[in-house]
C-alpha positions as CSV (number, residue, x, y, z in Angstrom):
1,M,-13.7,124.9,166.4
2,R,-10.8,125.2,168.8
3,Q,-10.0,122.3,171.1
4,K,-9.3,123.2,174.7
5,S,-7.3,121.5,177.4
6,V,-8.9,119.3,180.0
7,R,-7.1,121.4,182.5
8,E,-10.3,123.4,182.6
9,E,-12.6,120.4,182.7
10,G,-15.1,120.8,185.5
11,A,-14.1,124.4,186.0
12,R,-17.1,125.9,184.2
13,Q,-20.1,125.4,186.6
14,R,-20.6,128.3,188.9
15,A,-23.8,129.6,190.3
16,P,-24.5,133.3,190.2
17,H,-23.6,135.3,193.3
18,A,-20.8,132.8,194.2
19,S,-18.0,134.1,196.3
20,D,-15.7,136.2,194.2
21,H,-12.1,135.9,195.3
22,G,-10.2,136.7,192.1
23,W,-6.8,138.1,193.1
24,D,-8.0,138.5,196.7
25,E,-5.7,137.8,199.4
26,G,-6.2,134.6,201.2
27,P,-8.3,131.5,201.9
28,H,-10.6,133.3,204.3
29,E,-11.4,136.4,202.3
30,S,-14.9,136.5,200.7
31,E,-16.8,139.0,198.6
32,E,-20.3,138.8,197.1
33,R,-20.1,138.6,193.4
34,P,-22.4,141.1,191.7
35,G,-25.2,139.4,189.8
36,E,-27.1,140.8,186.8
37,P,-29.5,143.5,187.9
38,P,-33.2,142.9,187.5
39,D,-33.2,144.6,184.2
40,G,-30.1,142.9,182.9
41,G,-30.2,140.7,179.8
42,G,-27.2,138.4,180.5
43,D,-26.7,134.9,181.6
44,S,-25.0,135.2,185.0
45,S,-24.1,131.5,185.3
46,P,-21.7,130.7,182.5
47,G,-20.8,127.1,182.3
48,T,-19.7,124.7,179.6
49,S,-16.6,122.6,179.7
50,R,-13.8,123.5,177.2
51,H,-10.8,121.8,175.7
52,R,-7.8,123.8,174.6
53,H,-5.6,122.8,171.7
54,R,-2.0,122.2,172.7
55,R,0.4,123.0,169.9
56,G,2.3,120.0,168.7
57,G,0.0,117.7,170.6
58,G,-1.6,114.6,169.2
59,G,-3.1,111.3,170.2
60,G,0.3,110.0,171.2
61,G,1.5,113.1,173.1
62,R,1.8,113.6,176.7
63,P,-1.4,113.9,178.7
64,P,-2.5,117.5,179.3
65,R,-1.6,119.0,182.6
66,R,-4.1,120.5,185.0
67,K,-3.9,124.3,184.8
68,R,-2.0,125.3,187.9
69,G,-3.9,128.1,189.4
70,I,-4.3,131.8,188.8
71,L,-3.3,133.1,185.4
72,R,-0.8,136.0,185.6
73,W,0.0,138.8,183.3
74,S,3.6,139.0,184.4
75,A,4.5,135.7,182.8
76,T,3.3,137.1,179.5
77,V,5.9,139.8,179.3
78,L,8.6,137.4,180.5
79,A,7.7,134.9,177.9
80,V,8.1,137.2,174.9
81,L,11.2,138.9,176.3
82,I,12.9,135.6,176.9
83,L,12.0,134.3,173.5
84,G,13.3,137.5,172.0
85,T,16.6,137.4,173.8
86,A,17.5,133.7,173.4
87,G,18.0,133.7,169.6
88,A,20.9,131.3,169.8
89,G,18.5,128.5,170.9
90,Y,15.9,128.9,168.1
91,L,15.8,125.2,167.3
92,Y,14.8,124.6,170.9
93,Y,11.7,126.7,170.3
94,R,10.2,123.8,168.3
95,H,10.2,121.9,171.6
96,L,8.5,124.9,173.3
97,A,5.7,124.7,170.8
98,D,4.3,121.7,172.8
99,N,3.8,124.0,175.7
100,L,1.7,126.5,173.9
101,E,-2.1,126.5,173.9
102,T,-4.3,128.4,171.5
103,D,-7.8,129.8,171.6
104,D,-10.0,132.0,169.4
105,L,-9.2,135.7,169.3
106,N,-12.7,137.3,169.3
107,L,-15.9,135.5,170.1
108,G,-18.2,138.6,169.6
109,E,-19.9,140.1,166.6
110,H,-18.3,143.6,166.8
111,K,-14.9,144.0,165.3
112,A,-13.1,147.3,165.8
113,P,-11.6,148.6,162.6
114,A,-7.9,148.0,162.1
115,P,-5.6,151.0,162.3
116,T,-4.4,152.8,159.2
117,P,-0.6,152.2,158.5
118,N,1.7,155.1,158.9
119,A,3.8,156.6,156.1
120,A,6.4,153.8,156.6
121,G,3.6,151.1,156.3
122,Q,3.8,150.2,160.0
123,T,0.8,149.6,162.3
124,P,0.6,149.5,166.1
125,L,0.3,146.3,168.0
126,N,-2.5,145.9,170.6
127,I,-2.2,142.8,172.8
128,L,-4.7,142.1,175.6
129,L,-3.0,140.5,178.7
130,I,-5.5,138.4,180.7
131,G,-5.0,136.9,184.1
132,S,-7.5,134.5,185.5
133,D,-8.3,133.5,189.1
134,A,-8.8,129.8,188.1
135,R,-8.6,127.6,191.2
136,D,-8.7,124.2,189.8
137,S,-5.5,122.6,191.2
138,K,-4.3,121.5,194.6
139,A,-1.1,123.5,194.0
140,N,-3.1,126.6,193.8
141,Q,-5.1,125.8,196.9
142,K,-1.9,125.4,198.7
143,L,-0.9,128.9,197.7
144,G,-4.0,130.4,199.2
145,G,-6.9,129.7,196.9
146,A,-10.3,129.8,198.6
147,K,-11.7,126.3,199.0
148,E,-15.2,127.3,198.1
149,T,-14.2,128.4,194.6
150,F,-12.3,125.2,193.7
151,G,-13.4,124.0,190.3
152,A,-15.4,127.2,189.6
153,P,-15.1,128.9,186.2
154,P,-12.2,131.4,186.0
155,L,-12.7,135.1,186.1
156,A,-10.6,137.6,184.1
157,D,-9.4,139.4,187.2
158,V,-6.4,141.0,185.5
159,Q,-6.9,142.8,182.2
160,M,-4.2,144.9,180.7
161,L,-4.1,146.3,177.1
162,L,-0.5,146.5,175.9
163,H,-0.2,149.0,173.0
164,V,3.1,149.2,171.1
165,S,3.3,152.2,168.8
166,A,3.5,151.8,165.0
167,D,7.1,153.1,165.0
168,R,8.0,151.0,168.0
169,S,9.3,154.0,169.9
170,N,6.9,153.8,172.8
171,M,4.6,151.4,174.7
172,S,1.4,152.1,176.7
173,V,-0.4,149.7,179.1
174,V,-4.0,150.4,180.1
175,S,-5.4,148.4,183.0
176,M,-9.1,147.9,183.6
177,P,-10.1,147.3,187.3
178,R,-11.7,143.9,187.7
179,D,-14.6,145.6,189.5
180,T,-15.6,147.6,186.4
181,L,-19.3,147.4,185.6
182,L,-20.1,147.4,181.9
183,Q,-22.0,145.6,179.2
184,I,-20.5,142.3,177.9
185,P,-21.5,141.7,174.3
186,K,-23.0,138.5,172.9
187,C,-20.3,135.8,172.6
188,T,-20.5,132.4,171.0
189,D,-18.4,129.6,172.4
190,P,-16.6,127.9,169.5
191,D,-16.5,124.6,171.4
192,G,-20.1,123.5,171.1
193,G,-21.6,126.8,169.8
194,K,-23.2,127.9,173.1
195,V,-24.4,131.5,172.7
196,Y,-24.1,133.9,175.7
197,P,-26.5,136.8,175.1
198,Q,-25.4,140.4,175.6
199,T,-25.7,141.4,179.3
200,G,-27.2,144.4,180.9
201,P,-25.0,147.5,181.7
202,K,-23.9,146.4,185.2
203,F,-22.0,143.2,184.7
204,M,-18.6,142.9,186.1
205,T,-15.9,142.8,183.4
206,N,-14.1,139.9,184.9
207,E,-17.0,137.6,184.2
208,S,-16.4,137.8,180.4
209,L,-13.9,135.0,180.6
210,G,-16.5,132.5,181.7
211,R,-18.7,133.4,178.7
212,G,-16.9,131.3,176.1
213,G,-13.2,132.0,176.9
214,P,-10.6,134.7,176.5
215,G,-12.1,135.6,173.1
216,C,-15.1,137.1,174.9
217,T,-12.8,139.2,177.1
218,V,-11.3,140.5,173.8
219,A,-14.8,141.2,172.4
220,T,-15.7,143.1,175.6
221,W,-12.6,145.4,175.2
222,E,-13.2,146.0,171.5
223,K,-16.9,146.8,172.1
224,L,-16.0,149.3,174.9
225,T,-13.0,151.0,173.5
226,N,-13.3,150.4,169.7
227,I,-9.6,149.6,169.7
228,H,-8.6,146.8,167.3
229,I,-6.9,144.0,169.3
230,D,-4.4,142.0,167.4
231,H,-3.6,139.3,170.0
232,F,-4.3,138.1,173.5
233,M,-2.1,136.3,176.0
234,M,-3.6,134.5,178.9
235,V,-1.1,133.1,181.5
236,D,-1.2,131.3,184.8
237,F,0.7,132.4,187.9
238,A,2.7,129.1,188.2
239,G,5.5,130.7,186.2
240,V,5.6,133.9,188.3
241,V,7.1,132.2,191.3
242,S,9.7,130.1,189.5
243,M,10.7,132.9,187.1
244,A,11.0,135.5,189.9
245,D,13.3,133.0,191.6
246,A,15.3,132.4,188.3
247,I,16.2,136.1,188.0
248,G,17.0,136.5,191.6
249,G,13.8,138.3,192.7
250,V,12.0,141.5,191.6
251,P,12.6,144.8,193.6
252,V,9.5,146.4,195.1
253,C,9.2,149.2,197.6
254,V,6.9,150.2,200.5
255,D,7.1,153.5,202.5
256,K,6.5,151.8,205.8
257,N,6.7,148.3,207.3
258,I,3.7,146.3,206.1
259,H,1.9,143.2,207.2
260,S,-1.2,142.3,205.1
261,R,-3.3,140.6,207.6
262,T,-6.5,141.7,209.3
263,S,-7.8,140.6,212.7
264,A,-10.4,138.5,210.9
265,G,-7.6,136.7,209.0
266,K,-8.0,138.4,205.7
267,G,-5.0,139.5,203.7
268,S,-2.2,138.1,201.6
269,G,0.2,137.7,204.5
270,L,2.8,139.9,202.8
271,K,5.3,141.1,205.4
272,L,8.0,143.5,204.4
273,K,10.2,146.1,206.0
274,K,10.2,149.8,204.8
275,G,12.2,150.4,201.7
276,T,13.1,148.2,198.7
277,T,13.0,144.4,198.9
278,E,13.7,141.7,196.3
279,V,10.6,139.6,196.4
280,K,10.5,136.1,194.9
281,G,8.7,132.8,195.3
282,K,5.6,133.0,197.4
283,Q,6.4,136.5,198.6
284,A,6.2,137.7,195.0
285,L,2.8,136.2,194.7
286,Q,1.7,137.9,198.0
287,W,2.8,141.2,196.6
288,L,0.7,140.8,193.5
289,R,-2.4,139.7,195.5
290,T,-2.1,142.3,198.3
291,R,-5.0,144.7,198.8
292,Y,-5.3,145.0,202.5
293,G,-2.3,147.0,203.6
294,F,-1.8,149.3,200.7
295,E,-3.3,152.8,201.2
296,G,-6.9,152.8,200.1
297,G,-7.3,149.0,200.5
298,T,-9.0,148.6,197.1
299,D,-8.5,146.8,193.9
300,I,-7.1,150.1,192.5
301,S,-4.3,150.0,195.0
302,R,-3.6,146.4,194.0
303,A,-3.4,147.3,190.3
304,K,-0.9,150.1,191.1
305,A,1.3,147.5,193.0
306,Q,1.0,145.2,190.0
307,H,2.2,148.1,187.7
308,M,5.2,148.7,189.9
309,Y,6.1,145.0,189.9
310,M,5.7,144.7,186.1
311,N,7.9,147.7,185.5
312,A,10.6,146.4,187.8
313,L,10.3,142.9,186.3
314,V,10.9,144.2,182.8
315,R,13.8,146.5,183.9
316,K,15.5,143.6,185.6
317,L,15.1,141.3,182.7
318,R,16.7,143.9,180.5
319,E,19.5,144.7,182.9
320,N,20.1,141.2,184.3
321,T,23.5,139.8,183.2
322,S,23.4,136.7,185.4
323,L,21.2,134.7,183.0
324,T,24.0,133.6,180.8
325,S,23.6,129.9,181.3
326,P,21.7,128.1,178.5
327,N,20.1,125.9,181.2
328,E,18.8,129.0,183.1
329,L,17.3,130.5,179.9
330,R,15.9,127.1,179.0
331,K,14.2,126.7,182.4
332,L,12.8,130.2,182.2
333,A,11.5,129.7,178.7
334,E,9.9,126.4,179.7
335,E,8.1,128.0,182.6
336,A,6.9,130.9,180.5
337,T,5.5,129.0,177.6
338,S,3.9,126.3,179.8
339,A,1.9,129.1,181.5
340,L,0.8,130.7,178.2
341,T,-2.5,130.5,176.2
342,V,-2.5,132.7,173.1
343,D,-4.6,133.3,169.9
344,D,-3.6,131.5,166.7
345,G,-1.7,134.6,165.5
346,L,0.8,134.0,168.3
347,G,0.6,130.2,168.3
348,S,4.2,129.3,167.6
349,P,7.6,130.0,169.2
350,K,8.6,131.8,166.0
351,K,5.7,134.3,166.3
352,L,6.5,134.8,170.0
353,Y,10.2,135.3,169.1
354,D,9.2,138.0,166.6
355,L,7.0,139.7,169.1
356,G,9.7,139.6,171.7
357,N,12.0,141.4,169.2
358,E,9.3,144.1,168.7
359,L,8.9,144.7,172.4
360,K,12.7,144.9,172.9
361,K,12.7,148.0,170.7
362,V,10.9,150.0,173.4
363,S,12.9,151.4,176.3
364,P,11.5,151.6,179.8
365,E,11.7,155.4,179.6
366,R,9.1,155.3,176.9
367,T,6.8,152.8,178.6
368,T,3.8,154.2,180.4
369,M,1.5,152.3,182.8
370,T,-2.1,153.6,183.3
371,T,-5.4,152.6,184.8
372,M,-8.7,153.2,183.0
373,P,-10.2,156.4,184.5
374,F,-13.2,155.4,186.6
375,D,-15.9,156.7,188.9
376,Y,-17.2,154.7,191.9
377,A,-20.6,153.0,191.6
378,G,-21.1,151.8,195.1
379,E,-18.3,149.3,195.8
380,R,-17.7,148.8,192.1
381,V,-16.4,151.2,189.4
382,V,-17.6,152.4,186.0
383,P,-15.6,154.0,183.2
384,K,-15.3,157.8,183.9
385,P,-17.2,159.8,181.3
386,G,-14.9,161.8,179.1
387,D,-11.6,160.7,180.6
388,A,-11.9,157.0,179.8
389,E,-12.9,157.7,176.2
390,Q,-10.0,160.2,176.0
391,L,-7.5,157.5,177.1
392,F,-9.0,155.0,174.6
393,R,-8.9,157.6,171.8
394,L,-5.2,158.3,172.4
395,V,-4.5,154.6,172.1
396,R,-6.6,154.2,169.0
397,D,-4.8,157.2,167.4
398,D,-1.4,155.8,168.4
399,I,-0.6,158.9,170.5
400,P,2.1,158.3,173.2
401,L,0.7,158.5,176.8
402,D,4.1,159.9,178.0
403,G,3.5,163.2,176.1
404,K,6.8,162.9,174.3
405,G,5.5,162.1,170.8
406,K,5.5,164.5,167.9
407,K,2.3,166.4,167.6
408,K,0.0,164.9,165.0
409,K,-2.2,166.9,162.7
410,H,-5.7,165.6,163.1
411,A,-6.9,164.2,159.9
412,E,-9.3,166.3,158.0
413,E,-12.9,165.0,157.9
414,K,-13.4,163.4,154.5
415,L,-16.8,163.3,152.8
416,S,-17.9,159.9,151.4
417,D,-17.4,159.4,147.6
418,D,-20.9,158.0,147.5
419,P,-23.4,160.9,147.6
420,P,-26.3,160.7,150.0
421,A,-29.9,160.0,149.0
422,A,-32.6,162.6,149.5
423,D,-33.5,163.1,153.1
424,D,-37.0,161.7,152.6
425,K,-35.4,158.5,151.0
426,I,-33.0,157.7,153.8
427,A,-34.2,154.8,156.0
428,L,-33.1,155.7,159.5
429,Q,-33.5,154.0,162.9
430,V,-33.0,155.8,166.2
431,Q,-31.8,153.9,169.3
432,N,-32.0,155.2,172.9
433,G,-28.4,154.9,174.3
434,T,-28.9,157.4,177.1
435,R,-28.5,154.8,179.8
436,T,-25.3,154.9,182.0
437,A,-24.1,152.8,184.8
438,E,-25.6,155.3,187.2
439,L,-28.6,156.7,185.3
440,A,-31.6,155.0,183.8
441,P,-32.3,155.6,180.1
442,V,-34.5,158.7,179.4
443,P,-37.9,157.2,178.7
444,G,-39.1,157.6,175.1
445,R,-35.9,159.4,174.0
446,A,-35.6,157.4,170.7
447,S,-39.2,158.3,169.8
448,T,-38.7,162.0,170.6
449,V,-35.5,162.3,168.5
450,A,-37.2,160.3,165.7
451,Q,-40.0,162.8,165.6
452,L,-37.4,165.6,165.6
453,L,-35.7,164.1,162.5
454,A,-39.0,163.5,160.7
455,G,-39.7,167.2,161.2
456,K,-36.3,167.9,159.5
457,G,-37.4,166.0,156.4
458,F,-36.2,162.5,157.3
459,T,-39.6,161.0,157.0
460,K,-38.5,157.4,156.9
461,T,-37.2,157.7,160.5
462,A,-38.4,155.2,163.1
463,P,-37.5,154.5,166.8
464,D,-35.9,151.1,167.4
465,Q,-37.6,149.7,170.5
466,T,-36.0,146.2,170.3
467,T,-32.4,147.1,171.3
468,S,-31.2,148.5,174.6
469,V,-27.8,150.1,174.4
470,A,-25.6,152.5,176.4
471,E,-23.5,155.0,174.5
472,A,-21.5,157.8,176.1
473,R,-21.6,160.1,173.0
474,T,-24.2,160.3,170.2
475,V,-23.0,158.5,167.1
476,V,-24.4,157.6,163.6
477,R,-23.6,154.0,162.5
478,F,-23.8,152.4,159.1
479,P,-23.1,148.8,158.0
480,S,-21.6,149.2,154.5
481,V,-19.8,151.8,152.4
482,D,-22.8,152.4,150.2
483,L,-24.6,153.9,153.2
484,E,-21.8,156.1,154.4
485,G,-23.0,159.1,152.5
486,D,-26.5,158.7,154.0
487,A,-25.0,158.5,157.5
488,Q,-22.9,161.6,157.0
489,R,-26.0,163.5,155.8
490,V,-27.8,162.6,159.0
491,A,-24.9,163.7,161.1
492,K,-24.6,167.0,159.3
493,S,-28.3,167.7,159.7
494,L,-27.8,167.5,163.5
495,G,-24.6,169.4,163.6
496,L,-22.5,166.4,164.5
497,P,-18.9,166.1,163.3
498,L,-18.1,163.5,160.6
499,S,-15.9,161.8,163.3
500,S,-19.2,160.7,164.9
501,V,-20.1,158.6,161.9
502,K,-18.9,155.1,162.3
503,K,-19.0,151.9,160.2
504,S,-20.3,149.0,162.3
505,T,-21.5,145.5,161.8
506,D,-23.8,145.9,164.9
507,V,-26.4,147.7,162.7
508,S,-28.3,146.6,159.6
509,G,-28.9,150.2,158.3
510,V,-28.2,153.8,159.1
511,T,-28.7,154.1,162.8
512,L,-28.6,157.1,165.1
513,V,-27.7,156.2,168.7
514,V,-28.7,159.0,171.0
515,G,-26.0,159.0,173.6
516,A,-25.8,160.0,177.3
517,D,-24.5,163.3,176.2
518,W,-27.9,164.2,174.6
519,R,-30.4,163.3,177.3
520,E,-32.5,166.4,176.6
521,G,-33.0,169.2,174.1
522,D,-33.4,169.3,170.4
523,V,-29.7,169.7,169.5
524,P,-26.9,167.4,170.5
525,P,-24.0,169.1,172.3
526,K,-21.0,170.1,170.3
527,P,-17.9,167.9,171.1
528,K,-15.1,169.6,172.9
529,K,-11.9,170.4,171.0
530,K,-9.6,167.4,171.1
531,D,-6.4,167.5,173.1
532,D,-3.7,164.8,173.3
533,K,-3.0,165.0,177.0
534,T,-3.3,161.8,179.0
535,P,-6.0,162.4,181.7
536,D,-4.6,162.9,185.2
537,S,-7.2,160.3,186.3
538,A,-5.3,157.6,184.4
539,D,-2.6,157.7,187.1
540,A,0.3,157.3,184.7
541,L,3.5,155.6,185.8
542,S,6.7,155.6,183.8
543,G,8.4,152.3,183.3
544,S,11.7,154.0,184.2
545,D,10.5,155.2,187.6
546,K,12.8,153.3,190.1
547,K,11.7,155.5,193.0
548,A,8.0,154.5,193.0
549,C,7.0,153.2,196.4
550,M,3.6,151.8,197.6
551,K,2.0,153.8,200.4
552,V,1.1,151.6,203.4
553,D,-2.1,152.0,205.4
554,P,-1.0,152.9,209.0
555,N,-3.4,150.2,210.3
556,F,-1.2,147.5,208.6
557,T,2.2,148.6,209.7
558,W,4.4,147.0,212.3
């Protein structure tokens, strides 16, 4: 069981449908938080107090500090880069250990398979960066936190998957909009053992953090993407302001004068002139929170602005030659590690130092920022069929999103060494996974397909009426290697490729999940030929792009 800091004491009780401010832009802005739909299966009011373990802490240590406001992704990159560039002060890192907090990596039951090492024995690094909107301090309220959300459980309003290639030649970042509706898996809080059941399909992804901690956000990503996540970093925004000041500000650009303020008082208050400005302090925070004022006025526009800020931040850290004073580096490292919560795998300065060295190997030119492709579902969004899975597959297969990697030969499909049983001896369950965020499941689809398979000779086939799932593409799952041959036989009988056969701890036997791609007919559709192109809908931005400029809504110019 992991101990958690009292900085989150009292921050776990929140009623469903409470005002959802997240990274919204001021004390007066309010949105209705989407609750679980009538057919949902989740608990929409997460709430148990938690205690984080502070590294190096003990009964005689300093009292835990209250967590100071919104957790920010930008401090994450700063922390590891700083620790990776300040090698001369390694002994000082032992002191920094007192600042680090740790939490469990994955609170769910599904674990995505680890990637296969390349010819040199290297594997990719996948790190989930989490930013929370926690408003449990007066300091945060002073910076614009909405009073009605004070003391409420934090939401994971920024989620970015940082993928570093196995050969460390390139890096990709995939953002998921906080408004994404999806299914959050069952999570068990390690502090007290509270179980949060799996939700329905229309639960906002940012609520995963309140269902046991950052490990539930990790579990949600692994369940959705099947990407193995090695680490997470959750950071507060307190370091953003001070660190932006320490490096002299971060350059951002707008194509018109902007003032983010509506007649009703909503907005971050950001006021900039056309062109490039070095933002720091509160102004840097305003940039990160701005939605009203950027073209489109949505969370998607805000994510794009955050991408630009992050790119500029990393470039400036690499190029900055003014941070030569040990005191400056020490202050920067203090702020970064004080803001950081990590999994045990990163729970020491040495591990962060090593990670920093790995990240330093990737140039900005080979860094690509993307947003998960999405479709609108009312005022929220859902993963875009086809395009979202294409982006996730590229990350899983360690294919660069900038298109500059060497073309990989797709691995030949390999038959299991364990021969299948006779068709009439294979015990097979069929699940109805035809539901999507926009469409209800096809009634009786599992029974229909089970009858179809029985007619093909799989007489021990039965529909599973106890589980409600949503699956974009039809898959055959099996729990252990001794059943792989049976699963492959089922796939072959339906004309499915062996790539659709997946090992999974979510099933107890061979299980066919009829996906949304097979809502009708007797034969599942053939998958399209793979290509390794990043979808245009991912809105890719190169880390070396110094000319990127946010477009301003004409209604917010001056």
